[in-house]
mmCIF file of C-alpha atoms in Angstrom:
data_model
loop_
_atom_site.group_PDB
_atom_site.id
_atom_site.type_symbol
_atom_site.label_atom_id
_atom_site.label_comp_id
_atom_site.label_asym_id
_atom_site.label_seq_id
_atom_site.Cartn_x
_atom_site.Cartn_y
_atom_site.Cartn_z
ATOM 1 C CA UNK A 9 1.811 -10.031 21.993
ATOM 2 C CA UNK A 10 1.474 -13.472 20.448
ATOM 3 C CA UNK A 11 4.198 -14.497 18.037
ATOM 4 C CA UNK A 12 2.894 -15.626 14.676
ATOM 5 C CA UNK A 13 5.530 -17.908 13.208
ATOM 6 C CA UNK A 14 3.532 -18.674 10.077
ATOM 7 C CA UNK A 15 4.011 -15.195 8.590
ATOM 8 C CA UNK A 16 6.801 -15.133 5.992
ATOM 9 C CA UNK A 17 9.335 -12.315 5.950
ATOM 10 C CA UNK A 18 8.719 -11.869 2.228
ATOM 11 C CA UNK A 19 5.568 -13.433 0.758
ATOM 12 C CA UNK A 20 5.794 -15.600 -2.317
ATOM 13 C CA UNK A 21 3.144 -15.870 -5.016
ATOM 14 C CA UNK A 22 1.638 -19.049 -3.528
ATOM 15 C CA UNK A 23 1.151 -17.371 -0.134
ATOM 16 C CA UNK A 24 -0.465 -14.307 -1.702
ATOM 17 C CA UNK A 25 -2.696 -16.220 -4.139
ATOM 18 C CA UNK A 26 -3.893 -18.445 -1.306
ATOM 19 C CA UNK A 27 -5.362 -15.275 0.232
ATOM 20 C CA UNK A 28 -6.399 -13.279 -2.846
ATOM 21 C CA UNK A 29 -7.126 -16.006 -5.389
ATOM 22 C CA UNK A 30 -5.483 -17.334 -8.514
ATOM 23 C CA UNK A 31 -4.667 -14.631 -11.033
ATOM 24 C CA UNK A 32 -4.907 -11.861 -8.445
ATOM 25 C CA UNK A 33 -1.272 -10.767 -8.724
ATOM 26 C CA UNK A 34 0.044 -8.150 -11.129
ATOM 27 C CA UNK A 35 3.374 -9.531 -12.337
ATOM 28 C CA UNK A 36 4.786 -7.353 -15.132
ATOM 29 C CA UNK A 37 7.903 -8.142 -17.103
ATOM 30 C CA UNK A 38 10.879 -5.980 -16.202
ATOM 31 C CA UNK A 39 10.634 -4.185 -19.563
ATOM 32 C CA UNK A 40 7.045 -3.172 -18.710
ATOM 33 C CA UNK A 41 8.121 -1.316 -15.585
ATOM 34 C CA UNK A 42 8.979 2.375 -15.837
ATOM 35 C CA UNK A 43 12.647 3.290 -15.945
ATOM 36 C CA UNK A 44 12.064 5.753 -13.128
ATOM 37 C CA UNK A 45 11.347 2.868 -10.764
ATOM 38 C CA UNK A 46 14.971 2.304 -9.789
ATOM 39 C CA UNK A 47 14.566 0.436 -6.493
ATOM 40 C CA UNK A 48 15.918 -3.051 -7.169
ATOM 41 C CA UNK A 49 13.855 -4.725 -4.442
ATOM 42 C CA UNK A 50 10.579 -3.357 -5.794
ATOM 43 C CA UNK A 51 11.385 -4.342 -9.357
ATOM 44 C CA UNK A 52 12.426 -7.837 -8.303
ATOM 45 C CA UNK A 53 9.324 -8.357 -6.180
ATOM 46 C CA UNK A 54 6.988 -7.176 -8.944
ATOM 47 C CA UNK A 55 8.554 -9.304 -11.667
ATOM 48 C CA UNK A 56 9.121 -12.506 -9.684
ATOM 49 C CA UNK A 57 6.328 -12.619 -7.088
ATOM 50 C CA UNK A 58 3.789 -10.011 -8.147
ATOM 51 C CA UNK A 59 1.708 -7.491 -6.228
ATOM 52 C CA UNK A 60 -2.007 -7.923 -5.427
ATOM 53 C CA UNK A 61 -4.134 -5.984 -7.917
ATOM 54 C CA UNK A 62 -7.357 -6.309 -5.945
ATOM 55 C CA UNK A 63 -10.224 -4.729 -4.086
ATOM 56 C CA UNK A 64 -10.519 -5.512 -0.379
ATOM 57 C CA UNK A 65 -14.013 -4.287 0.363
ATOM 58 C CA UNK A 66 -13.890 -4.829 4.114
ATOM 59 C CA UNK A 67 -11.277 -2.043 4.395
ATOM 60 C CA UNK A 68 -12.249 -0.191 1.201
ATOM 61 C CA UNK A 69 -8.798 -0.749 -0.291
ATOM 62 C CA UNK A 70 -8.308 -0.759 -4.061
ATOM 63 C CA UNK A 71 -5.226 -1.547 -6.124
ATOM 64 C CA UNK A 72 -7.100 -3.055 -9.073
ATOM 65 C CA UNK A 73 -6.145 -0.293 -11.522
ATOM 66 C CA UNK A 74 -2.570 -1.570 -11.640
ATOM 67 C CA UNK A 75 -3.754 -3.905 -14.376
ATOM 68 C CA UNK A 76 -4.816 -0.901 -16.454
ATOM 69 C CA UNK A 77 -2.320 -0.310 -19.265
ATOM 70 C CA UNK A 78 -3.811 2.983 -20.463
ATOM 71 C CA UNK A 79 -2.169 6.372 -19.955
ATOM 72 C CA UNK A 80 -3.982 6.852 -16.653
ATOM 73 C CA UNK A 81 -3.292 3.314 -15.444
ATOM 74 C CA UNK A 82 -0.480 1.324 -13.946
ATOM 75 C CA UNK A 83 2.754 2.781 -12.615
ATOM 76 C CA UNK A 84 2.567 6.338 -13.829
ATOM 77 C CA UNK A 85 5.364 8.394 -12.242
ATOM 78 C CA UNK A 86 4.492 11.338 -10.011
ATOM 79 C CA UNK A 87 6.801 14.156 -8.932
ATOM 80 C CA UNK A 88 7.196 13.271 -5.259
ATOM 81 C CA UNK A 89 8.568 16.686 -4.308
ATOM 82 C CA UNK A 90 5.517 18.395 -5.768
ATOM 83 C CA UNK A 91 3.046 16.002 -4.134
ATOM 84 C CA UNK A 92 4.671 16.238 -0.727
ATOM 85 C CA UNK A 93 5.155 20.004 -0.756
ATOM 86 C CA UNK A 94 8.946 19.905 -0.988
ATOM 87 C CA UNK A 95 9.056 21.902 -4.215
ATOM 88 C CA UNK A 96 8.603 25.698 -4.137
ATOM 89 C CA UNK A 97 5.610 26.792 -6.195
ATOM 90 C CA UNK A 98 7.723 28.683 -8.758
ATOM 91 C CA UNK A 99 10.332 25.915 -9.128
ATOM 92 C CA UNK A 100 10.097 24.735 -12.731
ATOM 93 C CA UNK A 101 13.162 22.491 -12.684
ATOM 94 C CA UNK A 102 12.693 18.917 -13.914
ATOM 95 C CA UNK A 103 11.544 16.469 -11.220
ATOM 96 C CA UNK A 104 14.213 14.234 -9.737
ATOM 97 C CA UNK A 105 12.282 12.238 -7.121
ATOM 98 C CA UNK A 106 9.427 10.004 -8.223
ATOM 99 C CA UNK A 107 6.711 7.867 -6.696
ATOM 100 C CA UNK A 108 3.984 5.535 -7.953
ATOM 101 C CA UNK A 109 0.467 4.903 -6.659
ATOM 102 C CA UNK A 110 0.019 1.312 -5.461
ATOM 103 C CA UNK A 111 -3.324 1.486 -3.677
ATOM 104 C CA UNK A 112 -6.073 3.736 -2.365
ATOM 105 C CA UNK A 113 -8.328 4.048 0.661
ATOM 106 C CA UNK A 114 -11.053 6.528 -0.302
ATOM 107 C CA UNK A 115 -8.976 9.478 -1.566
ATOM 108 C CA UNK A 116 -5.917 8.535 0.506
ATOM 109 C CA UNK A 117 -3.131 6.949 -1.500
ATOM 110 C CA UNK A 118 -0.183 4.667 -0.931
ATOM 111 C CA UNK A 119 2.815 5.753 -2.955
ATOM 112 C CA UNK A 120 5.870 3.626 -3.727
ATOM 113 C CA UNK A 121 9.092 5.621 -3.470
ATOM 114 C CA UNK A 122 10.863 5.038 -6.794
ATOM 115 C CA UNK A 123 14.417 5.043 -5.487
ATOM 116 C CA UNK A 124 14.075 3.917 -1.871
ATOM 117 C CA UNK A 125 11.292 1.343 -2.129
ATOM 118 C CA UNK A 126 9.372 2.532 0.932
ATOM 119 C CA UNK A 127 5.577 2.892 0.715
ATOM 120 C CA UNK A 128 4.346 6.304 1.869
ATOM 121 C CA UNK A 129 0.921 7.664 2.746
ATOM 122 C CA UNK A 130 -0.147 10.596 0.558
ATOM 123 C CA UNK A 131 -3.131 12.808 1.346
ATOM 124 C CA UNK A 132 -4.115 14.635 -1.866
ATOM 125 C CA UNK A 133 -6.014 17.210 0.187
ATOM 126 C CA UNK A 134 -2.718 18.566 1.464
ATOM 127 C CA UNK A 135 -0.621 18.763 -1.681
ATOM 128 C CA UNK A 136 -1.087 22.521 -2.187
ATOM 129 C CA UNK A 137 -0.094 23.528 1.343
ATOM 130 C CA UNK A 138 2.906 21.274 1.952
ATOM 131 C CA UNK A 139 0.908 18.684 3.880
ATOM 132 C CA UNK A 140 0.580 15.878 1.349
ATOM 133 C CA UNK A 141 3.134 13.596 2.990
ATOM 134 C CA UNK A 142 1.572 11.692 5.888
ATOM 135 C CA UNK A 143 4.357 9.305 6.828
ATOM 136 C CA UNK A 144 5.419 5.791 5.959
ATOM 137 C CA UNK A 145 2.899 2.946 5.724
ATOM 138 C CA UNK A 146 5.260 0.059 4.930
ATOM 139 C CA UNK A 147 8.995 -0.390 4.620
ATOM 140 C CA UNK A 148 8.716 -2.041 1.200
ATOM 141 C CA UNK A 149 6.252 -3.117 -1.470
ATOM 142 C CA UNK A 150 6.713 -6.755 -0.430
ATOM 143 C CA UNK A 151 5.845 -5.866 3.159
ATOM 144 C CA UNK A 152 2.743 -3.973 2.033
ATOM 145 C CA UNK A 153 1.637 -7.034 0.045
ATOM 146 C CA UNK A 154 2.172 -9.131 3.181
ATOM 147 C CA UNK A 155 0.072 -6.747 5.294
ATOM 148 C CA UNK A 156 -2.727 -6.826 2.751
ATOM 149 C CA UNK A 157 -2.519 -10.622 2.783
ATOM 150 C CA UNK A 158 -3.012 -10.619 6.551
ATOM 151 C CA UNK A 159 -6.129 -8.480 6.113
ATOM 152 C CA UNK A 160 -7.417 -10.836 3.429
ATOM 153 C CA UNK A 161 -6.891 -13.797 5.794
ATOM 154 C CA UNK A 162 -9.310 -12.239 8.277
ATOM 155 C CA UNK A 163 -11.746 -10.765 5.765
ATOM 156 C CA UNK A 164 -14.501 -13.331 6.324
ATOM 157 C CA UNK A 165 -14.165 -13.176 10.110
ATOM 158 C CA UNK A 166 -14.355 -9.377 10.020
ATOM 159 C CA UNK A 167 -17.377 -9.372 7.726
ATOM 160 C CA UNK A 168 -19.214 -11.891 9.921
ATOM 161 C CA UNK A 169 -18.490 -10.199 13.253
ATOM 162 C CA UNK A 170 -20.249 -7.239 14.850
ATOM 163 C CA UNK A 171 -19.760 -5.136 17.966
ATOM 164 C CA UNK A 172 -17.231 -6.426 20.486
ATOM 165 C CA UNK A 173 -16.519 -9.519 18.408
ATOM 166 C CA UNK A 174 -15.529 -7.376 15.432
ATOM 167 C CA UNK A 175 -13.332 -5.222 17.675
ATOM 168 C CA UNK A 176 -11.594 -8.342 18.969
ATOM 169 C CA UNK A 177 -10.896 -9.636 15.452
ATOM 170 C CA UNK A 178 -9.668 -6.211 14.313
ATOM 171 C CA UNK A 179 -7.426 -5.832 17.379
ATOM 172 C CA UNK A 180 -5.865 -9.260 16.829
ATOM 173 C CA UNK A 181 -5.296 -8.395 13.163
ATOM 174 C CA UNK A 182 -3.714 -5.027 13.961
ATOM 175 C CA UNK A 183 -1.416 -6.630 16.560
ATOM 176 C CA UNK A 184 -0.342 -9.214 14.012
ATOM 177 C CA UNK A 185 0.319 -6.508 11.422
ATOM 178 C CA UNK A 186 2.402 -4.477 13.879
ATOM 179 C CA UNK A 187 4.422 -7.567 14.759
ATOM 180 C CA UNK A 188 5.065 -8.030 11.043
ATOM 181 C CA UNK A 189 5.650 -4.336 10.240
ATOM 182 C CA UNK A 190 6.266 -2.028 13.239
ATOM 183 C CA UNK A 191 5.508 1.046 11.082
ATOM 184 C CA UNK A 192 1.822 0.122 11.251
ATOM 185 C CA UNK A 193 1.663 1.206 14.911
ATOM 186 C CA UNK A 194 2.216 4.897 14.113
ATOM 187 C CA UNK A 195 0.865 5.020 10.567
ATOM 188 C CA UNK A 196 -1.985 7.469 10.013
ATOM 189 C CA UNK A 197 -2.987 5.437 6.958
ATOM 190 C CA UNK A 198 -3.536 2.240 8.924
ATOM 191 C CA UNK A 199 -5.142 4.177 11.774
ATOM 192 C CA UNK A 200 -7.738 5.503 9.328
ATOM 193 C CA UNK A 201 -8.243 2.043 7.850
ATOM 194 C CA UNK A 202 -8.944 0.492 11.249
ATOM 195 C CA UNK A 203 -11.224 3.358 12.285
ATOM 196 C CA UNK A 204 -13.219 2.711 9.097
ATOM 197 C CA UNK A 205 -13.265 -1.021 9.814
ATOM 198 C CA UNK A 206 -14.674 -0.558 13.323
ATOM 199 C CA UNK A 207 -17.249 1.995 12.184
ATOM 200 C CA UNK A 208 -18.897 -0.425 9.755
#
């Protein structure tokens, strides 16, 4: 697998805006973030670099609602144990583990773990039979932003290509993403994204 030395370990705002455009990053003040988001790395990344609040049509990804400051908008806490089927149906104790939606692919969602900072794949079709959790999609919010930036880099090439040429571009992109974040290799979320990409 080719080594790509130009990929940063943690993207900065210049690197991300070069791929998504000026003003594309959601960069809240620390006071605007929910108290339940306790992961220091996530808070630091959001307030100093910013996270892409964008639509990436070529993979049908959407994180644009993070700019929404209404009650149904940015960074609303969810009870992770309820979503992922870890809470018994008659358990009415207060939630202790939280997560936040940071992007969607159709009805599939990427959820930021409030305490650990990992980004997990949540399938809302499985929440009521203990099958909502579908594994990790990225080790951190910064890494997810980096992966999305790699997709954005190849957006025009993917949109222009068809057939075998599109497969070649997508394969090169996936290899690059795996080199950057090994979790991509076994992630059902990214598998579904690439299946969608090659079906278009």
